[in-house]
Steps between C-alpha positions, in 0.01 A plus 500: 500500500616228733571561857837648590542694166385863474384608171573866390610670177850414380725786383584424144268216503316599180185313414567244760506798784287410798414152385824337692622548850789730594737208515467439111675733257350530157641632168294537189506652155287570187788459265779247431862481553777385297573116516866593498474602858439143602780287661656279246346182645139667480568592134580162424171401648314707217762484231254326249175678627301751314600859540200598697558179735856623559392844577230417752750233676764771496266751657362298767849403620621840484198613706567246745856598534397857575271394777793251650723823474243662746529232720883535482511151328804479272372447112503146386389285212164385522476167326177334441458169677231243558192586298694822403456668836785731559771378727577770770813567691519345853281706743299666230128415385387654181193507230544639142193559266484628143231565255446731198619845609591424857786321682541472877681326771457470884769411741541434890744337727366163580542566857244748470241352245460129428251498232504758200330519166409763265308518154403760276257452196351750239166620626311326225219237495617153516420276207222281563670183449778595725230609771350174494818323561612734771173564700297231668106516469489666844747752417322576181181577721743713710616718196144518394435665835791738469402610156167604651689743750745622228463433147828713419729247671601184297445268800596204291831640406565589865403122592762375273757757650445388845537145423802562311667698805355198739703253304827724506456525877418120543758348269836607648358398852367159400660413180185362378277554213162716570231476238239783451244274656723442784420847661152671562538867481250750679541875373427771718405809321683712754836398359567158698465126411523162670609171327403185669703211385298180386476240675742653751827302393739386803864585506717374763174364699349849479193583296539805308217714475538819269615865461395840513607806303409809317421618154472812301434616128708796417590654166333207320687234695367237729713416800481237778752452777555252790743540792509315830760487780387130555422220272140462343236488791476157685126528515230661279129614582232288330284831432574671170418866484279652236529862388347716748531246774680623811869415544 
């Protein structure tokens, strides 16, 4: 967890409890809410979408507003912006995720947290064709090492989940595309991970290094969460940890 943010279980944090610092408020659900609860502007966005898409969109927004309420932020429409990223009210930073059977949102005040990204996926093996796109050759070796330590965890799905959370943390800060192969992930079996950005792009003259975060598998869902009180690290160690290596 980045310096300056103390991780501890969050009251009402659901499956995300303990994965994010206390400055972040989470709300999640295993069911869906009625799209009629959306703001009119939000309803217009998904008016032509399938019923399933409308439900997941609505539920993610309602989770987000519940989290905002805990921060005493007035409810507001959360419309999709560039690359469909939610547009948050001034002074608020958030992230929304949804997968089959699970929806969640994490929200913080931007004065407290500058980088935030969450993702959830079903705890199932990643299709081989997708894995070959997502994972670099070095990461595939890393996945094999992890499988040797624990064959019950679908490490390839976790890798995908971490990269999705990385993109959600990255994009609001940079407004730039980040491909699967633009980030190298090291997963720690104890519940942490590190992401090294390749080749360490520059933004405003500063070379961005990467992120750290936490992961969990709970009730059939894989979760990855990133939160930082500062932008992506300006430097990154060249040593890549392997399972069992001290860190």
